[in-house]
GROMACS .gro file of C-alpha atoms in nm:
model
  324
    1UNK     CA    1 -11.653   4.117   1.324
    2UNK     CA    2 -12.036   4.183   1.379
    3UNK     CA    3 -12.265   3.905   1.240
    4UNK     CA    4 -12.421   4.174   0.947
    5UNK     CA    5 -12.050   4.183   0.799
    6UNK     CA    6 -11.991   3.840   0.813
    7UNK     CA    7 -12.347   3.767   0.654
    8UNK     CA    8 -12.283   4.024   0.360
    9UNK     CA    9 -11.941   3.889   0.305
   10UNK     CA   10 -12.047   3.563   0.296
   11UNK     CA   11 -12.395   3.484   0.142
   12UNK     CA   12 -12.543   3.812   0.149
   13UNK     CA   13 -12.734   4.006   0.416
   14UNK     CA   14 -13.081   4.057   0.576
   15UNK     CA   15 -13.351   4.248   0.426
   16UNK     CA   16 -13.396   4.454   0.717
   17UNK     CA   17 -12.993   4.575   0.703
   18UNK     CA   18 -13.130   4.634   0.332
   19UNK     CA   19 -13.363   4.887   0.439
   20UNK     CA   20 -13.153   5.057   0.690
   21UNK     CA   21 -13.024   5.388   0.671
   22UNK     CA   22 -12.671   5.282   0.666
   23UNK     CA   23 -12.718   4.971   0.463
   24UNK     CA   24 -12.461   4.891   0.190
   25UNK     CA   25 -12.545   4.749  -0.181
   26UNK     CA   26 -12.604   4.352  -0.147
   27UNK     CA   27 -12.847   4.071  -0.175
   28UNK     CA   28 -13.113   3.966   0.062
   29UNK     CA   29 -13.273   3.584   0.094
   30UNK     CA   30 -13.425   3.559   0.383
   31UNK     CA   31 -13.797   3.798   0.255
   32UNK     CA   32 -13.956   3.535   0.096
   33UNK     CA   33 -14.303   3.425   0.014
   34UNK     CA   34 -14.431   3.045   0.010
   35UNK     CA   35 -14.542   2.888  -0.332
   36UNK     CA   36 -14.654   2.583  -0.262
   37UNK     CA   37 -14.869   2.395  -0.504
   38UNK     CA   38 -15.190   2.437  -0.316
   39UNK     CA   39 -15.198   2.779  -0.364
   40UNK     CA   40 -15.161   2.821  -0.759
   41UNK     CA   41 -15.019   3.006  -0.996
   42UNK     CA   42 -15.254   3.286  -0.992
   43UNK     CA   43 -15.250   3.282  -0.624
   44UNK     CA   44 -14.817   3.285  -0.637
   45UNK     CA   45 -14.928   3.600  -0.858
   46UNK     CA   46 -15.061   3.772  -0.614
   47UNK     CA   47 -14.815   3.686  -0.325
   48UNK     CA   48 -14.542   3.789  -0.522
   49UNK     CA   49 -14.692   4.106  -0.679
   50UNK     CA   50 -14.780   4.209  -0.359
   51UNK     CA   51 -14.450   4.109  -0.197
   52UNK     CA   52 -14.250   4.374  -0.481
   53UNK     CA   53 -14.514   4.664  -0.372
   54UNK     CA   54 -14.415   4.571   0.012
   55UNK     CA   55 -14.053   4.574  -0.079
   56UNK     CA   56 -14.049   4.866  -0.245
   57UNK     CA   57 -14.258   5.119   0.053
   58UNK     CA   58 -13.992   4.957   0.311
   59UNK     CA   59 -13.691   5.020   0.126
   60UNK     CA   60 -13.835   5.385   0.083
   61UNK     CA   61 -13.924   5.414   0.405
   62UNK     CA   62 -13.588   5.262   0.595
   63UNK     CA   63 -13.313   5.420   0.386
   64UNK     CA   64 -13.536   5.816   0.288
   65UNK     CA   65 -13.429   5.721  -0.058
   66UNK     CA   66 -13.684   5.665  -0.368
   67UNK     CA   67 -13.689   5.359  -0.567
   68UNK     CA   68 -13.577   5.493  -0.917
   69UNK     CA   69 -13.560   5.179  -1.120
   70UNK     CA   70 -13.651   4.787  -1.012
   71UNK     CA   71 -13.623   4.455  -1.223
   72UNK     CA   72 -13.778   4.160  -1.230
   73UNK     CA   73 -13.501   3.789  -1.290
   74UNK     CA   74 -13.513   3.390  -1.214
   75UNK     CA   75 -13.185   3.244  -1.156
   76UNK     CA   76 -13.118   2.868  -0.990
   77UNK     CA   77 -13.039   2.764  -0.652
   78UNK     CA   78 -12.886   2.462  -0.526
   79UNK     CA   79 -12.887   2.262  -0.206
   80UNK     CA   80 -12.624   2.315   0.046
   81UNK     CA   81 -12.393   2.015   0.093
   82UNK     CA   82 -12.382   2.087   0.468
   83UNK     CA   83 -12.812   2.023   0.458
   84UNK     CA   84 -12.970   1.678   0.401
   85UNK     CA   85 -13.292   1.875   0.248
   86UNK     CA   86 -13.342   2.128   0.024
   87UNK     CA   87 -13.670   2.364   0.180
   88UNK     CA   88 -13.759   2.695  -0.018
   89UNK     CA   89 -13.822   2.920   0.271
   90UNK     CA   90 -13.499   2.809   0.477
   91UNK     CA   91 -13.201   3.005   0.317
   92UNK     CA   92 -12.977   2.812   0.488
   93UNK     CA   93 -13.069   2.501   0.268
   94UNK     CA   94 -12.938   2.691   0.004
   95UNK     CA   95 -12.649   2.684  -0.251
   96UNK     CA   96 -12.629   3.053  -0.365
   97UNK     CA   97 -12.419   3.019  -0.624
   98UNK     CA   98 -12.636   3.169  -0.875
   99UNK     CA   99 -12.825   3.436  -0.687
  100UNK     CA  100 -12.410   3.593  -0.608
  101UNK     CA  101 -12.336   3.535  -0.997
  102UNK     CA  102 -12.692   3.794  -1.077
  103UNK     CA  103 -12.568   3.992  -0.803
  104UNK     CA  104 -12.237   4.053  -0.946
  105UNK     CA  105 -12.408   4.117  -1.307
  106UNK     CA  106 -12.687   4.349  -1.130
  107UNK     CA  107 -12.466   4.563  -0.921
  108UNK     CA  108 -12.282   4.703  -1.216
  109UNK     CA  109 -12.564   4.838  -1.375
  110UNK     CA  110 -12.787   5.128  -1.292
  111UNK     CA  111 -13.129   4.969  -1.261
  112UNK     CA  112 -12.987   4.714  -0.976
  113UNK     CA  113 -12.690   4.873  -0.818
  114UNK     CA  114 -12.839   4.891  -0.440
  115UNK     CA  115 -12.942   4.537  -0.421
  116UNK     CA  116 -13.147   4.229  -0.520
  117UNK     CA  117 -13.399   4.070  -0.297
  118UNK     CA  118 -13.515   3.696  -0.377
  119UNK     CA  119 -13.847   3.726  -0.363
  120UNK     CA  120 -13.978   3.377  -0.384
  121UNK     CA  121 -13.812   3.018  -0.450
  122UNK     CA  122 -13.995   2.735  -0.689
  123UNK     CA  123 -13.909   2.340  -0.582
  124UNK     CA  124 -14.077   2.019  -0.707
  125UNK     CA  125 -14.274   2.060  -0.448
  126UNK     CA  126 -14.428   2.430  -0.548
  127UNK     CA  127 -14.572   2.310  -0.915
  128UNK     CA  128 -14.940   2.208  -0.933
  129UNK     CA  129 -14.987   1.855  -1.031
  130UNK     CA  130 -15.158   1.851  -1.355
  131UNK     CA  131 -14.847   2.030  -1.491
  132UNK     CA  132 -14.604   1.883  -1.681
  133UNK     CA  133 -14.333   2.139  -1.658
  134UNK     CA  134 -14.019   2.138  -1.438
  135UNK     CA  135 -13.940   2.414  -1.160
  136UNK     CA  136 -13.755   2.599  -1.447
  137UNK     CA  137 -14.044   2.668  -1.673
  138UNK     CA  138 -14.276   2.739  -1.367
  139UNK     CA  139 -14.061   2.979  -1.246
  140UNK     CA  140 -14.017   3.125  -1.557
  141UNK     CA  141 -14.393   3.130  -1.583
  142UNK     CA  142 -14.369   3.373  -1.249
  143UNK     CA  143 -14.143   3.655  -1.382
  144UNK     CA  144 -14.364   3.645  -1.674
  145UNK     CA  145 -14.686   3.689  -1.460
  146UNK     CA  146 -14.518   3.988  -1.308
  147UNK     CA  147 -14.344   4.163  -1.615
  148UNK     CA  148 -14.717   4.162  -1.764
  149UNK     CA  149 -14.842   4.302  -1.432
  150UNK     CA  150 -14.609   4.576  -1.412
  151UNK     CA  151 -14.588   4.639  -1.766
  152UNK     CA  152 -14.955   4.587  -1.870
  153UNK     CA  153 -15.218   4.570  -1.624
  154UNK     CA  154 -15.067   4.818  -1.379
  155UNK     CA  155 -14.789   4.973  -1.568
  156UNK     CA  156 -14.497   5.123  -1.383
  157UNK     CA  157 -14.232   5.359  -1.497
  158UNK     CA  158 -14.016   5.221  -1.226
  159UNK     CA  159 -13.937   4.900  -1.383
  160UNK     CA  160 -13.651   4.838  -1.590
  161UNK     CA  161 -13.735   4.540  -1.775
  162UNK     CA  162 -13.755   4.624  -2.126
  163UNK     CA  163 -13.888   4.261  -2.316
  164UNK     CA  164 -14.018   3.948  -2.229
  165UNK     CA  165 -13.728   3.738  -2.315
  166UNK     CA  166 -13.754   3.415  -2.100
  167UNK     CA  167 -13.331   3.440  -2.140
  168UNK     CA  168 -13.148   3.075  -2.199
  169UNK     CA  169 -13.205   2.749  -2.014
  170UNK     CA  170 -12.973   2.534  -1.817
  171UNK     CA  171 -12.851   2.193  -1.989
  172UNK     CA  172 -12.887   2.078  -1.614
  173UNK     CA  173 -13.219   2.150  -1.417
  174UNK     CA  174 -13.120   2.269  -1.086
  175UNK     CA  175 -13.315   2.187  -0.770
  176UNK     CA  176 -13.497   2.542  -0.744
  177UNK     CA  177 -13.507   2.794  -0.901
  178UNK     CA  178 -13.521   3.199  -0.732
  179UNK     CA  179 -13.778   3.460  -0.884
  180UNK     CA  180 -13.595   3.827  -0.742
  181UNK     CA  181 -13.601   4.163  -0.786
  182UNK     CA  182 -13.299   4.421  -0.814
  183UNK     CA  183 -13.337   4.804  -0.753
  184UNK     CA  184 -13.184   5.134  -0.772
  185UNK     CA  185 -13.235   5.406  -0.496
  186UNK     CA  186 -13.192   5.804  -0.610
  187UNK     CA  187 -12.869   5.989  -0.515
  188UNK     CA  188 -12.868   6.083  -0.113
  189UNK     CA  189 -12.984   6.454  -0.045
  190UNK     CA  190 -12.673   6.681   0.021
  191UNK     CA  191 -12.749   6.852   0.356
  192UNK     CA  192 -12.596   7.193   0.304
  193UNK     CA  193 -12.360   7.297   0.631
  194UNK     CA  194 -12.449   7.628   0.755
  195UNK     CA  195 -12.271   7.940   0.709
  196UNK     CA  196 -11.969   8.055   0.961
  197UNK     CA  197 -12.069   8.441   0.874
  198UNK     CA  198 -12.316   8.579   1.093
  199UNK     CA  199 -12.592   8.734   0.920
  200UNK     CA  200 -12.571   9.135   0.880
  201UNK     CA  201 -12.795   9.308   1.158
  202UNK     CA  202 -12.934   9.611   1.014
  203UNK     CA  203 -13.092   9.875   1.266
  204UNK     CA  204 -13.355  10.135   1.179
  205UNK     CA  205 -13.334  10.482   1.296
  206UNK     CA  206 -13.596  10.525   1.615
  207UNK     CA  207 -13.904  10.737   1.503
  208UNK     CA  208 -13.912  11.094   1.627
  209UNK     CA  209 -14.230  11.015   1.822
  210UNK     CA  210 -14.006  10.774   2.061
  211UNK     CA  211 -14.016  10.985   2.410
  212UNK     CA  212 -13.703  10.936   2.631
  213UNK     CA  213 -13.673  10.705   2.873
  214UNK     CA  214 -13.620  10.762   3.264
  215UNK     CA  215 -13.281  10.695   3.251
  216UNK     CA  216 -13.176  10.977   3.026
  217UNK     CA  217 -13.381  11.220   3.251
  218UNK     CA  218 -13.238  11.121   3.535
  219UNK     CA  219 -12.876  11.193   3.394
  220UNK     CA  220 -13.014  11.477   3.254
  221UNK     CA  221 -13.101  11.572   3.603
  222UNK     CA  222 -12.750  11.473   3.729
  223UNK     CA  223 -12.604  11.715   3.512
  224UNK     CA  224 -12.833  12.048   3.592
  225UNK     CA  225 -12.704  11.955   3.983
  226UNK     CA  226 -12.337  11.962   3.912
  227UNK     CA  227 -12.180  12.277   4.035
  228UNK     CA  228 -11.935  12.286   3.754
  229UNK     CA  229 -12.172  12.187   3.457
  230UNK     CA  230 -12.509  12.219   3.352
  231UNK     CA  231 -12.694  12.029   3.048
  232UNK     CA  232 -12.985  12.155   2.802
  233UNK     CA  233 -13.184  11.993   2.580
  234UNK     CA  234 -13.447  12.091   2.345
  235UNK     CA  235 -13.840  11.981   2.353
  236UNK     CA  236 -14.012  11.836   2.083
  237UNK     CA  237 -14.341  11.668   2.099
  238UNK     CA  238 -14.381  11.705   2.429
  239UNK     CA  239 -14.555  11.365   2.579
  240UNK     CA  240 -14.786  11.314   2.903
  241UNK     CA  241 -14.488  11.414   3.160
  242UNK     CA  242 -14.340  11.747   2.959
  243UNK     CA  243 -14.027  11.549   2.833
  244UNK     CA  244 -13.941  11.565   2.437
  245UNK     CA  245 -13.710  11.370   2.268
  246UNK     CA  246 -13.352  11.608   2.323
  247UNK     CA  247 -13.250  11.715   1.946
  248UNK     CA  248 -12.873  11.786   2.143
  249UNK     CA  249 -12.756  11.784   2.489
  250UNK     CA  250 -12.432  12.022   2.560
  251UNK     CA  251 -12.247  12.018   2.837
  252UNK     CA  252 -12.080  12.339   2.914
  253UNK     CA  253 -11.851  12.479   3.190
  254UNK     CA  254 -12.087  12.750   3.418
  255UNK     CA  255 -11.981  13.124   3.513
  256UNK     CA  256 -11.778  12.951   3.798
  257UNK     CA  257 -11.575  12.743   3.636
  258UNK     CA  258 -11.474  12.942   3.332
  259UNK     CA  259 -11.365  13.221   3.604
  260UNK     CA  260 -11.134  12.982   3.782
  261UNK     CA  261 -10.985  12.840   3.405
  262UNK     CA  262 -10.957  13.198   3.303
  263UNK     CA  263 -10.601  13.317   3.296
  264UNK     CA  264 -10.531  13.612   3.507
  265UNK     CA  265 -10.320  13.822   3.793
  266UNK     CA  266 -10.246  13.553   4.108
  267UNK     CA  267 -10.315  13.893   4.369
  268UNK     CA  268 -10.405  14.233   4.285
  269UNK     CA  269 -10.133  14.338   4.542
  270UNK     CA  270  -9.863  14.148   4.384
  271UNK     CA  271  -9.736  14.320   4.039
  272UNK     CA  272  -9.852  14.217   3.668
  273UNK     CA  273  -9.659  13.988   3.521
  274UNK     CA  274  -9.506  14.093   3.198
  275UNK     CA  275  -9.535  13.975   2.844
  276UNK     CA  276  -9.234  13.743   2.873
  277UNK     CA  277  -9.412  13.607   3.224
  278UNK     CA  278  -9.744  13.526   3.042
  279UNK     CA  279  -9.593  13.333   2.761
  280UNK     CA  280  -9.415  13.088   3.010
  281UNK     CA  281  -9.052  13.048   3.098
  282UNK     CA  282  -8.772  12.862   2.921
  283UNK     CA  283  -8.971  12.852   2.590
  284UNK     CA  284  -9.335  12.839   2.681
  285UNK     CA  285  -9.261  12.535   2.940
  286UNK     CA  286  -9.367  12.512   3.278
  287UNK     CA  287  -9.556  12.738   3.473
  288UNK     CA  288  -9.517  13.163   3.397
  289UNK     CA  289  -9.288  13.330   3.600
  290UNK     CA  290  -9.403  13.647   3.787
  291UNK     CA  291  -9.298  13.960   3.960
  292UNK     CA  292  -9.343  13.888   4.344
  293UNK     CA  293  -9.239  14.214   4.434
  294UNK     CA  294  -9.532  14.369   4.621
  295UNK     CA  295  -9.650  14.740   4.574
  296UNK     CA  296  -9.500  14.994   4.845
  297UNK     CA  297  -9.782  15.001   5.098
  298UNK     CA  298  -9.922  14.690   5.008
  299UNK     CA  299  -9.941  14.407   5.208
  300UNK     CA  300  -9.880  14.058   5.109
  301UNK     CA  301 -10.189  13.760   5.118
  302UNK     CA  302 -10.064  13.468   5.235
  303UNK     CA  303 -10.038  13.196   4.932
  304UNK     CA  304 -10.005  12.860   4.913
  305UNK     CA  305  -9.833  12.618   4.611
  306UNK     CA  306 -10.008  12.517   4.261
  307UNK     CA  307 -10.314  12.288   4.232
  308UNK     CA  308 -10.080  12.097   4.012
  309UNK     CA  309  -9.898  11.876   4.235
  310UNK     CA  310  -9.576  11.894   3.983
  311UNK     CA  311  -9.610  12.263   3.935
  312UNK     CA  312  -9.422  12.453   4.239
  313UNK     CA  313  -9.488  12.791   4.193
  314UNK     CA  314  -9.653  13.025   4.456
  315UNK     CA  315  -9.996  13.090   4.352
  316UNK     CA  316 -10.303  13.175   4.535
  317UNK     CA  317 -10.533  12.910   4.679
  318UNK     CA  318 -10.787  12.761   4.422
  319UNK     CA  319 -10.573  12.900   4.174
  320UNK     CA  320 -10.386  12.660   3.869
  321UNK     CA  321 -10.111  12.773   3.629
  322UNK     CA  322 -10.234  12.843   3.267
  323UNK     CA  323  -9.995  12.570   3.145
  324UNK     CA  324 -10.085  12.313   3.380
   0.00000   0.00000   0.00000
């Protein structure tokens, strides 16, 4: 086990864990502010008002969360049997009996569910000398200075404290006694995955100025040069080299090529084939049959088989059967 998990199972955590990112809800004793007697009670005001306003801008700043609701408690603290002196700004010395039994009461409730920080600890030692009041009633006289401050002089919305009650007193007056503070962050932002679907790409039609590019001339050129093809296009807005944007290219077989794909007589020597011949053989399969009888007087070309390489028929070179 890391030391952070044994410290927050057993006496709480640090306040730095506190004001991580991945911090859990607990209790923190180790952010504390000395109150000895020198310094007063209206200087222990200011240390400790200051110390919540410090709190509060780190725990904002370490975890991204705001501080909805805080509250200002005393509870007592006893020395640890294992120490031979009780010192108010060694958390070791103490017995925190009472700071796990607020704990328990503050994380059920929502002004105190994220934690509780100690923020100071009151001893003997810490009350002025012309006061005859135990560490109790001083520290009691501390969360009073800072529920007025918060609710009077510098009001806050923030803070959950809704009287001054000073709350019941212990039949036995413990050694110290623990002025804290419990808060409540906001709810953690939802980051929103993003979406599997790709967002629809919609195209706009090109304008009509849009001239064409020297790719589509060149196969335009390609095309004019083919022996058994030739392309045409029409101008429109003719730009600086005399190209328009085409409104159609056609491609479409030249005189050449529709007279070799035109049906028609293999030789004029050789005799017409018939009406039967020019519908095809055996049902309009296969190549037409055909008279090879030459005309008396006639003589016969030489000829050579089908382009086809399947067909077999005689015909004459450059020649290919209507149904191939």
């Amino acid at each position: 086990m890391s030391s952070i998990y044994s410290r927050t199972t057993n006496g709480g955590t640090t306040f730095d864990f506190l004001c991580s990112a991945d911090s859990n809800p607990n209790y923190a004793c180790d952010a504390v502010v000395d109150l000895r007697r020198e310094h007063g009670l209206a200087k222990a005001k200011e240390k400790l008002t200051n110390l919540v306003r410090d709190n509060i801008s780190s725990l904002e700043i370490g975890t991204d969360r705001q501080v909805e609701k805080f509250y200002i408690g005393k509870t007592s603290v006893q020395r640890n049997r294992r120490s031979r002196r009780f010192d108010p700004m060694e958390y070791q010395t103490w017995r925190k009996k009472g700071i796990s039994s607020r704990w328990g009461e503050h994380k059920h409730n929502p002004y105190g569910r994220d934690g509780l920080v100690v923020l100071g600890v009151v001893n003997r030692d810490a009350i002025p000398r012309r006061c005859r009041v135990d560490q109790e009633l001083y520290a009691l006289a501390l969360e009073q200075q800072l529920l007025h401050h918060f609710m009077i002089e510098d009001p806050d919305d923030r803070i959950a404290n809704e009287t001054f009650s000073p709350g019941r007193r212990e039949e036995q007056t413990s050694v110290g006694h623990a002025v804290y503070m419990a808060y409540a962050l906001a709810p953690k932002l939802r980051t929103e995955e993003p979406s599997a679907k790709q967002p629809r790409v919609q195209f706009s039609e090109p304008s009509a100025t849009i001239q064409p590019s020297s790719s589509l001339r060149a196969v335009i050129a390609v095309l004019d040069r083919q022996p058994g093809t030739s392309a045409s296009h029409g101008r429109m807005g003719a730009g600086a080299h005399g190209y328009g944007v085409p409104t159609a290219v056609t491609i479409r077989p030249t005189a050449r090529a529709r007279a070799e794909t035109t049906w028609r007589p293999p030789n004029p020597h050789l005799a017409a084939p018939t009406a039967r011949d020019r519908k095809g053989h055996s049902g309009g399969q296969g190549p037409p049959r055909e008279n090879s009888a030459p005309v008396r007087g006639a003589t016969t070309p030489p000829t050579t088989t089908c382009l086809n390489n399947r067909c077999k028929r005689n015909r004459v070179p450059k020649f290919k059967c209507p149904s191939c």
